[in-house]
């Protein structure tokens, strides 16, 4: 599988397709240990070498499972990213309840926002312990939307120190918006941004702020949420499609269906086009897709390997369905 290096950290190589491990934290429903392990095995066999997790995913379950699944593989052959900003604090009095943040796990811990220097150090130490890894390849600030001052002036310097020490390979932020990500790129010493849902075949807001400044400053961008929470994950979006983690409005479903119809005339499906589109921007170094089992891995890999004709982007732009002008296919050549 093709790889892209982070411009500022060329030693950090990301495969163009990344493994999103939120499902390994029992996102929405239980995933068996064996099911998740087989998904990692299938991704590895397909050439995927970039794996993304977070303490938030299943209150640490995703990190523990991912670390176990990768432990016997050569450490220098894969990249793991995790996130900081939410500390997991024991809450034994609530262990009989289920987690209220979308993960089917006991609420034995509670998440506490903390972008202080001490909070970042504690978070990285806990992630190293849960994963069993000797280092974290990429550390993202996780959803610092309401914490700009502390994140920019305490968390980033703490991550820079860890990067200088070799505990962390590269640093950045991961969010469901692009404006603040662009601000991090402009005002702090970061290497890579994870943008979820704001640069997709349906909407291209990040093309106006994050992507230009990232390309200009040599900061890599990882695209997550490429299907906009599921809306673009089927050939024809159903009436009950999910968009931004909730029921999609009728007008959004209609727009997605119009995009799908144009895709069909060029012999590709909506999800195939969704994966191909984001890789065209030269600032994009990888696309992370959440997968739960071996079958989902196989389908995602098949979709990512489809050659999408360049004429499709022109047709979508002409139809008023693509706001951003199509760029060169940045994934055409391996690094």
mmCIF file of C-alpha atoms in Angstrom:
data_model
loop_
_atom_site.group_PDB
_atom_site.id
_atom_site.type_symbol
_atom_site.label_atom_id
_atom_site.label_comp_id
_atom_site.label_asym_id
_atom_site.label_seq_id
_atom_site.Cartn_x
_atom_site.Cartn_y
_atom_site.Cartn_z
ATOM 1 C CA UNK A 1 0.000 0.000 0.000
ATOM 2 C CA UNK A 2 1.274 3.460 -0.874
ATOM 3 C CA UNK A 3 2.739 5.612 1.864
ATOM 4 C CA UNK A 4 3.087 9.356 2.430
ATOM 5 C CA UNK A 5 5.638 10.945 4.734
ATOM 6 C CA UNK A 6 4.778 13.844 7.008
ATOM 7 C CA UNK A 7 6.595 16.777 5.399
ATOM 8 C CA UNK A 8 7.967 18.008 8.713
ATOM 9 C CA UNK A 9 8.634 14.517 10.086
ATOM 10 C CA UNK A 10 9.680 12.397 7.081
ATOM 11 C CA UNK A 11 10.486 9.477 9.347
ATOM 12 C CA UNK A 12 6.749 9.148 10.079
ATOM 13 C CA UNK A 13 5.240 7.299 7.101
ATOM 14 C CA UNK A 14 1.472 6.862 6.850
ATOM 15 C CA UNK A 15 -0.235 4.414 4.533
ATOM 16 C CA UNK A 16 -2.828 6.182 2.395
ATOM 17 C CA UNK A 17 -5.500 4.143 4.170
ATOM 18 C CA UNK A 18 -5.549 4.147 7.971
ATOM 19 C CA UNK A 19 -7.324 1.823 10.421
ATOM 20 C CA UNK A 20 -9.758 3.647 12.723
ATOM 21 C CA UNK A 21 -10.041 1.732 15.990
ATOM 22 C CA UNK A 22 -13.085 3.380 17.615
ATOM 23 C CA UNK A 23 -15.095 0.204 16.956
ATOM 24 C CA UNK A 24 -12.485 -1.638 18.971
ATOM 25 C CA UNK A 25 -13.777 0.381 21.909
ATOM 26 C CA UNK A 26 -17.278 -1.037 21.352
ATOM 27 C CA UNK A 27 -18.590 2.008 19.534
ATOM 28 C CA UNK A 28 -22.420 1.712 19.513
ATOM 29 C CA UNK A 29 -22.284 -2.054 20.172
ATOM 30 C CA UNK A 30 -20.024 -4.784 21.471
ATOM 31 C CA UNK A 31 -17.141 -5.997 19.355
ATOM 32 C CA UNK A 32 -15.605 -9.302 20.408
ATOM 33 C CA UNK A 33 -11.875 -9.467 21.117
ATOM 34 C CA UNK A 34 -11.418 -12.034 18.340
ATOM 35 C CA UNK A 35 -13.448 -9.926 15.906
ATOM 36 C CA UNK A 36 -11.260 -6.896 16.448
ATOM 37 C CA UNK A 37 -8.026 -8.914 16.320
ATOM 38 C CA UNK A 38 -9.073 -10.440 12.995
ATOM 39 C CA UNK A 39 -9.776 -6.934 11.651
ATOM 40 C CA UNK A 40 -6.247 -5.833 12.549
ATOM 41 C CA UNK A 41 -4.848 -9.012 10.960
ATOM 42 C CA UNK A 42 -6.806 -8.390 7.760
ATOM 43 C CA UNK A 43 -5.688 -4.764 7.608
ATOM 44 C CA UNK A 44 -2.086 -5.804 8.100
ATOM 45 C CA UNK A 45 -2.313 -8.381 5.324
ATOM 46 C CA UNK A 46 -3.749 -5.691 3.037
ATOM 47 C CA UNK A 47 -0.752 -3.458 3.723
ATOM 48 C CA UNK A 48 -2.304 -1.005 6.202
ATOM 49 C CA UNK A 49 0.360 0.261 8.585
ATOM 50 C CA UNK A 50 -1.347 3.267 10.178
ATOM 51 C CA UNK A 51 -3.637 2.662 13.163
ATOM 52 C CA UNK A 52 -5.550 5.356 15.057
ATOM 53 C CA UNK A 53 -7.030 5.081 18.551
ATOM 54 C CA UNK A 54 -7.825 7.230 21.604
ATOM 55 C CA UNK A 55 -8.456 6.860 25.358
ATOM 56 C CA UNK A 56 -11.992 8.145 24.690
ATOM 57 C CA UNK A 57 -12.791 5.058 22.591
ATOM 58 C CA UNK A 58 -14.351 2.644 25.044
ATOM 59 C CA UNK A 59 -12.667 4.197 28.084
ATOM 60 C CA UNK A 60 -9.310 2.754 27.089
ATOM 61 C CA UNK A 61 -10.579 -0.508 25.611
ATOM 62 C CA UNK A 62 -9.588 0.440 22.061
ATOM 63 C CA UNK A 63 -6.020 1.273 23.114
ATOM 64 C CA UNK A 64 -5.657 -1.990 25.025
ATOM 65 C CA UNK A 65 -6.997 -4.086 22.164
ATOM 66 C CA UNK A 66 -4.941 -2.326 19.514
ATOM 67 C CA UNK A 67 -1.763 -2.636 21.530
ATOM 68 C CA UNK A 68 -2.381 -6.359 22.031
ATOM 69 C CA UNK A 69 -3.086 -6.900 18.337
ATOM 70 C CA UNK A 70 0.120 -5.137 17.266
ATOM 71 C CA UNK A 71 2.451 -6.287 20.022
ATOM 72 C CA UNK A 72 4.072 -9.161 18.127
ATOM 73 C CA UNK A 73 4.636 -7.147 14.936
ATOM 74 C CA UNK A 74 7.879 -5.296 14.117
ATOM 75 C CA UNK A 75 7.591 -1.939 15.864
ATOM 76 C CA UNK A 76 9.277 0.055 13.131
ATOM 77 C CA UNK A 77 6.827 -1.204 10.502
ATOM 78 C CA UNK A 78 3.682 0.548 11.749
ATOM 79 C CA UNK A 79 2.465 3.931 12.997
ATOM 80 C CA UNK A 80 0.052 4.385 15.896
ATOM 81 C CA UNK A 81 -1.698 7.624 16.719
ATOM 82 C CA UNK A 82 -3.630 8.297 19.892
ATOM 83 C CA UNK A 83 -5.070 11.385 21.501
ATOM 84 C CA UNK A 84 -4.754 13.559 24.580
ATOM 85 C CA UNK A 85 -7.050 15.950 26.399
ATOM 86 C CA UNK A 86 -9.436 13.519 28.080
ATOM 87 C CA UNK A 87 -8.061 11.833 31.180
ATOM 88 C CA UNK A 88 -9.722 8.617 32.346
ATOM 89 C CA UNK A 89 -10.463 8.865 36.067
ATOM 90 C CA UNK A 90 -11.632 5.748 37.962
ATOM 91 C CA UNK A 91 -15.320 5.854 38.861
ATOM 92 C CA UNK A 92 -15.995 2.488 40.555
ATOM 93 C CA UNK A 93 -19.333 3.647 41.908
ATOM 94 C CA UNK A 94 -20.642 3.798 38.329
ATOM 95 C CA UNK A 95 -19.166 0.505 37.100
ATOM 96 C CA UNK A 96 -22.627 -1.107 37.124
ATOM 97 C CA UNK A 97 -23.803 1.436 34.534
ATOM 98 C CA UNK A 98 -23.020 1.572 30.813
ATOM 99 C CA UNK A 99 -20.950 4.364 29.306
ATOM 100 C CA UNK A 100 -23.118 7.277 28.183
ATOM 101 C CA UNK A 101 -20.834 8.489 25.358
ATOM 102 C CA UNK A 102 -21.745 5.906 22.753
ATOM 103 C CA UNK A 103 -19.513 3.020 23.749
ATOM 104 C CA UNK A 104 -20.900 -0.274 25.027
ATOM 105 C CA UNK A 105 -18.586 -0.611 28.031
ATOM 106 C CA UNK A 106 -19.045 -0.328 31.801
ATOM 107 C CA UNK A 107 -18.839 3.254 33.069
ATOM 108 C CA UNK A 108 -15.951 2.308 35.355
ATOM 109 C CA UNK A 109 -14.111 5.535 34.476
ATOM 110 C CA UNK A 110 -15.166 9.057 33.678
ATOM 111 C CA UNK A 111 -13.597 11.379 31.108
ATOM 112 C CA UNK A 112 -12.118 14.613 32.460
ATOM 113 C CA UNK A 113 -11.021 17.384 30.108
ATOM 114 C CA UNK A 114 -7.425 18.351 30.810
ATOM 115 C CA UNK A 115 -5.117 20.133 28.374
ATOM 116 C CA UNK A 116 -2.664 21.212 31.085
ATOM 117 C CA UNK A 117 0.982 20.164 30.859
ATOM 118 C CA UNK A 118 0.491 17.679 33.675
ATOM 119 C CA UNK A 119 -2.653 16.334 32.036
ATOM 120 C CA UNK A 120 -0.826 15.746 28.743
ATOM 121 C CA UNK A 121 2.056 13.961 30.435
ATOM 122 C CA UNK A 122 -0.331 11.768 32.428
ATOM 123 C CA UNK A 123 -2.385 11.007 29.330
ATOM 124 C CA UNK A 124 0.627 9.903 27.267
ATOM 125 C CA UNK A 125 1.941 7.790 30.156
ATOM 126 C CA UNK A 126 -1.457 6.097 30.518
ATOM 127 C CA UNK A 127 -1.703 5.448 26.764
ATOM 128 C CA UNK A 128 1.756 3.895 26.724
ATOM 129 C CA UNK A 129 0.704 1.677 29.601
ATOM 130 C CA UNK A 130 -2.569 0.606 27.973
ATOM 131 C CA UNK A 131 -1.072 -0.062 24.550
ATOM 132 C CA UNK A 132 2.166 -1.557 25.809
ATOM 133 C CA UNK A 133 4.056 0.457 23.201
ATOM 134 C CA UNK A 134 7.459 2.051 23.698
ATOM 135 C CA UNK A 135 6.420 5.288 21.984
ATOM 136 C CA UNK A 136 3.466 7.051 20.407
ATOM 137 C CA UNK A 137 4.069 7.887 16.751
ATOM 138 C CA UNK A 138 1.451 10.662 16.577
ATOM 139 C CA UNK A 139 -0.298 12.413 19.470
ATOM 140 C CA UNK A 140 -3.364 14.508 18.629
ATOM 141 C CA UNK A 141 -5.106 16.984 20.899
ATOM 142 C CA UNK A 142 -8.606 15.491 20.991
ATOM 143 C CA UNK A 143 -11.467 17.923 20.321
ATOM 144 C CA UNK A 144 -10.014 21.015 22.035
ATOM 145 C CA UNK A 145 -12.889 23.164 20.681
ATOM 146 C CA UNK A 146 -13.644 24.799 24.037
ATOM 147 C CA UNK A 147 -10.077 24.803 25.320
ATOM 148 C CA UNK A 148 -8.023 26.851 22.854
ATOM 149 C CA UNK A 149 -5.960 28.816 25.394
ATOM 150 C CA UNK A 150 -4.875 25.848 27.466
ATOM 151 C CA UNK A 151 -4.443 23.567 24.453
ATOM 152 C CA UNK A 152 -2.314 26.054 22.520
ATOM 153 C CA UNK A 153 -0.245 27.398 25.392
ATOM 154 C CA UNK A 154 0.141 24.375 27.688
ATOM 155 C CA UNK A 155 -0.690 21.199 25.782
ATOM 156 C CA UNK A 156 1.238 21.946 22.590
ATOM 157 C CA UNK A 157 4.464 22.925 24.422
ATOM 158 C CA UNK A 158 4.180 19.737 26.505
ATOM 159 C CA UNK A 159 3.818 17.666 23.333
ATOM 160 C CA UNK A 160 6.775 19.474 21.756
ATOM 161 C CA UNK A 161 8.908 18.467 24.747
ATOM 162 C CA UNK A 162 7.773 14.858 24.383
ATOM 163 C CA UNK A 163 8.517 15.010 20.664
ATOM 164 C CA UNK A 164 12.017 16.343 21.403
ATOM 165 C CA UNK A 165 12.528 13.444 23.822
ATOM 166 C CA UNK A 166 11.424 10.848 21.252
ATOM 167 C CA UNK A 167 8.439 9.720 23.329
ATOM 168 C CA UNK A 168 6.163 11.078 20.589
ATOM 169 C CA UNK A 169 7.059 11.165 16.909
ATOM 170 C CA UNK A 170 4.718 13.887 15.645
ATOM 171 C CA UNK A 171 2.057 16.116 17.149
ATOM 172 C CA UNK A 172 -1.162 17.813 16.087
ATOM 173 C CA UNK A 173 -4.882 18.005 16.784
ATOM 174 C CA UNK A 174 -7.964 16.071 15.739
ATOM 175 C CA UNK A 175 -11.357 17.772 15.479
ATOM 176 C CA UNK A 176 -14.742 17.795 13.777
ATOM 177 C CA UNK A 177 -14.132 21.356 12.573
ATOM 178 C CA UNK A 178 -11.463 22.882 10.349
ATOM 179 C CA UNK A 179 -11.215 26.529 11.454
ATOM 180 C CA UNK A 180 -9.443 25.837 14.749
ATOM 181 C CA UNK A 181 -7.238 23.229 13.101
ATOM 182 C CA UNK A 182 -6.113 25.933 10.686
ATOM 183 C CA UNK A 183 -5.396 28.199 13.640
ATOM 184 C CA UNK A 184 -3.189 25.528 15.234
ATOM 185 C CA UNK A 185 -1.267 25.274 11.971
ATOM 186 C CA UNK A 186 -0.819 29.050 11.749
ATOM 187 C CA UNK A 187 0.086 29.683 15.388
ATOM 188 C CA UNK A 188 1.779 26.566 16.787
ATOM 189 C CA UNK A 189 4.559 24.117 15.908
ATOM 190 C CA UNK A 190 2.499 21.109 14.803
ATOM 191 C CA UNK A 191 3.184 18.371 12.255
ATOM 192 C CA UNK A 192 -0.167 16.827 11.326
ATOM 193 C CA UNK A 193 -3.882 17.554 11.691
ATOM 194 C CA UNK A 194 -6.777 15.091 11.738
ATOM 195 C CA UNK A 195 -9.895 16.629 10.195
ATOM 196 C CA UNK A 196 -13.117 14.653 10.660
ATOM 197 C CA UNK A 197 -16.068 15.236 8.361
ATOM 198 C CA UNK A 198 -15.154 18.692 7.064
ATOM 199 C CA UNK A 199 -13.460 17.609 3.866
ATOM 200 C CA UNK A 200 -15.557 15.019 2.107
ATOM 201 C CA UNK A 201 -17.311 14.449 -1.180
ATOM 202 C CA UNK A 202 -20.376 16.091 0.389
ATOM 203 C CA UNK A 203 -18.773 19.154 1.963
ATOM 204 C CA UNK A 204 -15.407 20.815 1.514
ATOM 205 C CA UNK A 205 -15.211 23.530 4.150
ATOM 206 C CA UNK A 206 -11.621 22.617 5.025
ATOM 207 C CA UNK A 207 -10.595 23.587 1.495
ATOM 208 C CA UNK A 208 -11.170 27.211 2.486
ATOM 209 C CA UNK A 209 -9.093 27.303 5.667
ATOM 210 C CA UNK A 210 -7.187 24.220 6.841
ATOM 211 C CA UNK A 211 -5.923 22.660 3.620
ATOM 212 C CA UNK A 212 -4.351 25.759 2.056
ATOM 213 C CA UNK A 213 -2.453 26.769 5.195
ATOM 214 C CA UNK A 214 -1.415 23.156 5.890
ATOM 215 C CA UNK A 215 -0.043 22.769 2.378
ATOM 216 C CA UNK A 216 1.750 26.104 2.618
ATOM 217 C CA UNK A 217 3.369 25.285 5.967
ATOM 218 C CA UNK A 218 4.186 21.643 5.254
ATOM 219 C CA UNK A 219 1.733 20.202 7.770
ATOM 220 C CA UNK A 220 0.151 16.879 6.817
ATOM 221 C CA UNK A 221 -3.606 16.377 7.011
ATOM 222 C CA UNK A 222 -5.292 13.089 7.870
ATOM 223 C CA UNK A 223 -8.924 12.912 6.797
ATOM 224 C CA UNK A 224 -11.360 11.055 9.052
ATOM 225 C CA UNK A 225 -15.144 10.850 8.828
ATOM 226 C CA UNK A 226 -14.855 10.487 5.065
ATOM 227 C CA UNK A 227 -18.412 9.103 4.912
ATOM 228 C CA UNK A 228 -19.866 11.946 7.040
ATOM 229 C CA UNK A 229 -20.924 9.521 9.806
ATOM 230 C CA UNK A 230 -22.369 7.001 7.347
ATOM 231 C CA UNK A 231 -24.269 9.108 4.819
ATOM 232 C CA UNK A 232 -21.751 8.365 2.058
ATOM 233 C CA UNK A 233 -21.047 4.770 3.055
ATOM 234 C CA UNK A 234 -23.740 3.154 0.882
ATOM 235 C CA UNK A 235 -24.189 3.196 -2.876
ATOM 236 C CA UNK A 236 -27.524 5.009 -2.463
ATOM 237 C CA UNK A 237 -28.131 6.814 0.855
ATOM 238 C CA UNK A 238 -31.294 5.487 2.565
ATOM 239 C CA UNK A 239 -33.990 7.681 4.069
ATOM 240 C CA UNK A 240 -32.700 7.005 7.587
ATOM 241 C CA UNK A 241 -29.056 7.823 6.768
ATOM 242 C CA UNK A 242 -26.905 9.317 9.527
ATOM 243 C CA UNK A 243 -25.034 12.590 9.018
ATOM 244 C CA UNK A 244 -22.834 14.199 11.686
ATOM 245 C CA UNK A 245 -23.878 11.505 14.169
ATOM 246 C CA UNK A 246 -27.627 12.146 13.825
ATOM 247 C CA UNK A 247 -30.496 11.666 11.387
ATOM 248 C CA UNK A 248 -29.613 13.373 8.112
ATOM 249 C CA UNK A 249 -31.957 16.174 6.970
ATOM 250 C CA UNK A 250 -33.932 15.346 3.799
ATOM 251 C CA UNK A 251 -32.131 18.000 1.746
ATOM 252 C CA UNK A 252 -28.741 16.550 2.693
ATOM 253 C CA UNK A 253 -29.863 13.034 1.742
ATOM 254 C CA UNK A 254 -31.129 14.365 -1.572
ATOM 255 C CA UNK A 255 -27.798 16.039 -2.309
ATOM 256 C CA UNK A 256 -25.931 12.821 -1.498
ATOM 257 C CA UNK A 257 -28.253 10.865 -3.780
ATOM 258 C CA UNK A 258 -27.605 13.309 -6.623
ATOM 259 C CA UNK A 259 -23.863 12.831 -6.122
ATOM 260 C CA UNK A 260 -24.382 9.051 -6.134
ATOM 261 C CA UNK A 261 -26.312 9.241 -9.408
ATOM 262 C CA UNK A 262 -23.464 11.114 -11.118
ATOM 263 C CA UNK A 263 -20.947 8.613 -9.729
ATOM 264 C CA UNK A 264 -22.957 5.740 -11.193
ATOM 265 C CA UNK A 265 -22.742 7.223 -14.683
ATOM 266 C CA UNK A 266 -18.958 6.954 -14.394
ATOM 267 C CA UNK A 267 -19.040 3.370 -13.144
ATOM 268 C CA UNK A 268 -18.148 3.981 -9.506
ATOM 269 C CA UNK A 269 -20.109 3.881 -6.276
ATOM 270 C CA UNK A 270 -20.626 6.731 -3.840
ATOM 271 C CA UNK A 271 -18.289 5.308 -1.157
ATOM 272 C CA UNK A 272 -15.593 4.543 -3.742
ATOM 273 C CA UNK A 273 -15.725 8.127 -4.943
ATOM 274 C CA UNK A 274 -15.776 9.422 -1.353
ATOM 275 C CA UNK A 275 -12.488 7.686 -0.584
ATOM 276 C CA UNK A 276 -10.865 8.710 -3.845
ATOM 277 C CA UNK A 277 -11.878 12.362 -3.669
ATOM 278 C CA UNK A 278 -10.155 13.285 -0.413
ATOM 279 C CA UNK A 279 -6.838 11.756 -1.489
ATOM 280 C CA UNK A 280 -6.616 14.171 -4.410
ATOM 281 C CA UNK A 281 -5.583 17.135 -2.296
ATOM 282 C CA UNK A 282 -1.783 17.389 -1.960
ATOM 283 C CA UNK A 283 -1.975 18.223 1.759
ATOM 284 C CA UNK A 284 -3.791 14.956 2.557
ATOM 285 C CA UNK A 285 -1.414 12.227 3.722
ATOM 286 C CA UNK A 286 -3.879 9.540 4.803
ATOM 287 C CA UNK A 287 -7.560 8.684 5.199
ATOM 288 C CA UNK A 288 -8.648 6.916 8.394
ATOM 289 C CA UNK A 289 -11.751 4.724 8.158
ATOM 290 C CA UNK A 290 -13.335 3.085 11.179
ATOM 291 C CA UNK A 291 -13.676 -0.688 10.822
ATOM 292 C CA UNK A 292 -15.047 -3.328 13.143
ATOM 293 C CA UNK A 293 -14.297 -6.705 11.559
ATOM 294 C CA UNK A 294 -12.492 -8.512 8.785
ATOM 295 C CA UNK A 295 -15.336 -8.064 6.295
ATOM 296 C CA UNK A 296 -15.389 -4.285 6.776
ATOM 297 C CA UNK A 297 -11.638 -4.133 6.289
ATOM 298 C CA UNK A 298 -11.878 -6.102 3.045
ATOM 299 C CA UNK A 299 -14.666 -3.869 1.720
ATOM 300 C CA UNK A 300 -12.816 -0.683 2.657
ATOM 301 C CA UNK A 301 -9.632 -1.867 0.965
ATOM 302 C CA UNK A 302 -11.558 -2.823 -2.185
ATOM 303 C CA UNK A 303 -13.200 0.595 -2.295
ATOM 304 C CA UNK A 304 -9.881 2.374 -1.861
ATOM 305 C CA UNK A 305 -8.291 0.475 -4.755
ATOM 306 C CA UNK A 306 -10.892 1.491 -7.355
ATOM 307 C CA UNK A 307 -9.595 3.791 -10.078
ATOM 308 C CA UNK A 308 -11.977 6.746 -10.305
ATOM 309 C CA UNK A 309 -11.971 8.649 -13.622
ATOM 310 C CA UNK A 310 -10.939 12.278 -13.321
ATOM 311 C CA UNK A 311 -13.900 13.310 -15.438
ATOM 312 C CA UNK A 312 -16.177 12.513 -12.499
ATOM 313 C CA UNK A 313 -14.915 15.493 -10.496
ATOM 314 C CA UNK A 314 -15.519 17.827 -13.415
ATOM 315 C CA UNK A 315 -19.033 16.457 -13.833
ATOM 316 C CA UNK A 316 -19.825 16.947 -10.151
ATOM 317 C CA UNK A 317 -18.460 20.495 -10.232
ATOM 318 C CA UNK A 318 -20.479 21.301 -13.351
ATOM 319 C CA UNK A 319 -23.616 19.980 -11.645
ATOM 320 C CA UNK A 320 -22.975 22.242 -8.666
ATOM 321 C CA UNK A 321 -22.353 19.247 -6.399
ATOM 322 C CA UNK A 322 -18.668 19.816 -5.708
ATOM 323 C CA UNK A 323 -17.660 23.103 -4.122
ATOM 324 C CA UNK A 324 -13.922 22.595 -4.212
ATOM 325 C CA UNK A 325 -12.181 22.482 -7.580
ATOM 326 C CA UNK A 326 -10.596 19.093 -8.233
ATOM 327 C CA UNK A 327 -6.871 18.954 -7.599
ATOM 328 C CA UNK A 328 -4.133 16.650 -8.825
ATOM 329 C CA UNK A 329 -4.192 13.100 -7.544
ATOM 330 C CA UNK A 330 -1.627 13.408 -4.793
ATOM 331 C CA UNK A 331 -1.732 9.656 -4.120
ATOM 332 C CA UNK A 332 -0.755 8.749 -7.681
ATOM 333 C CA UNK A 333 2.901 8.191 -6.763
ATOM 334 C CA UNK A 334 4.281 6.547 -3.614
ATOM 335 C CA UNK A 335 6.782 8.353 -1.432
#
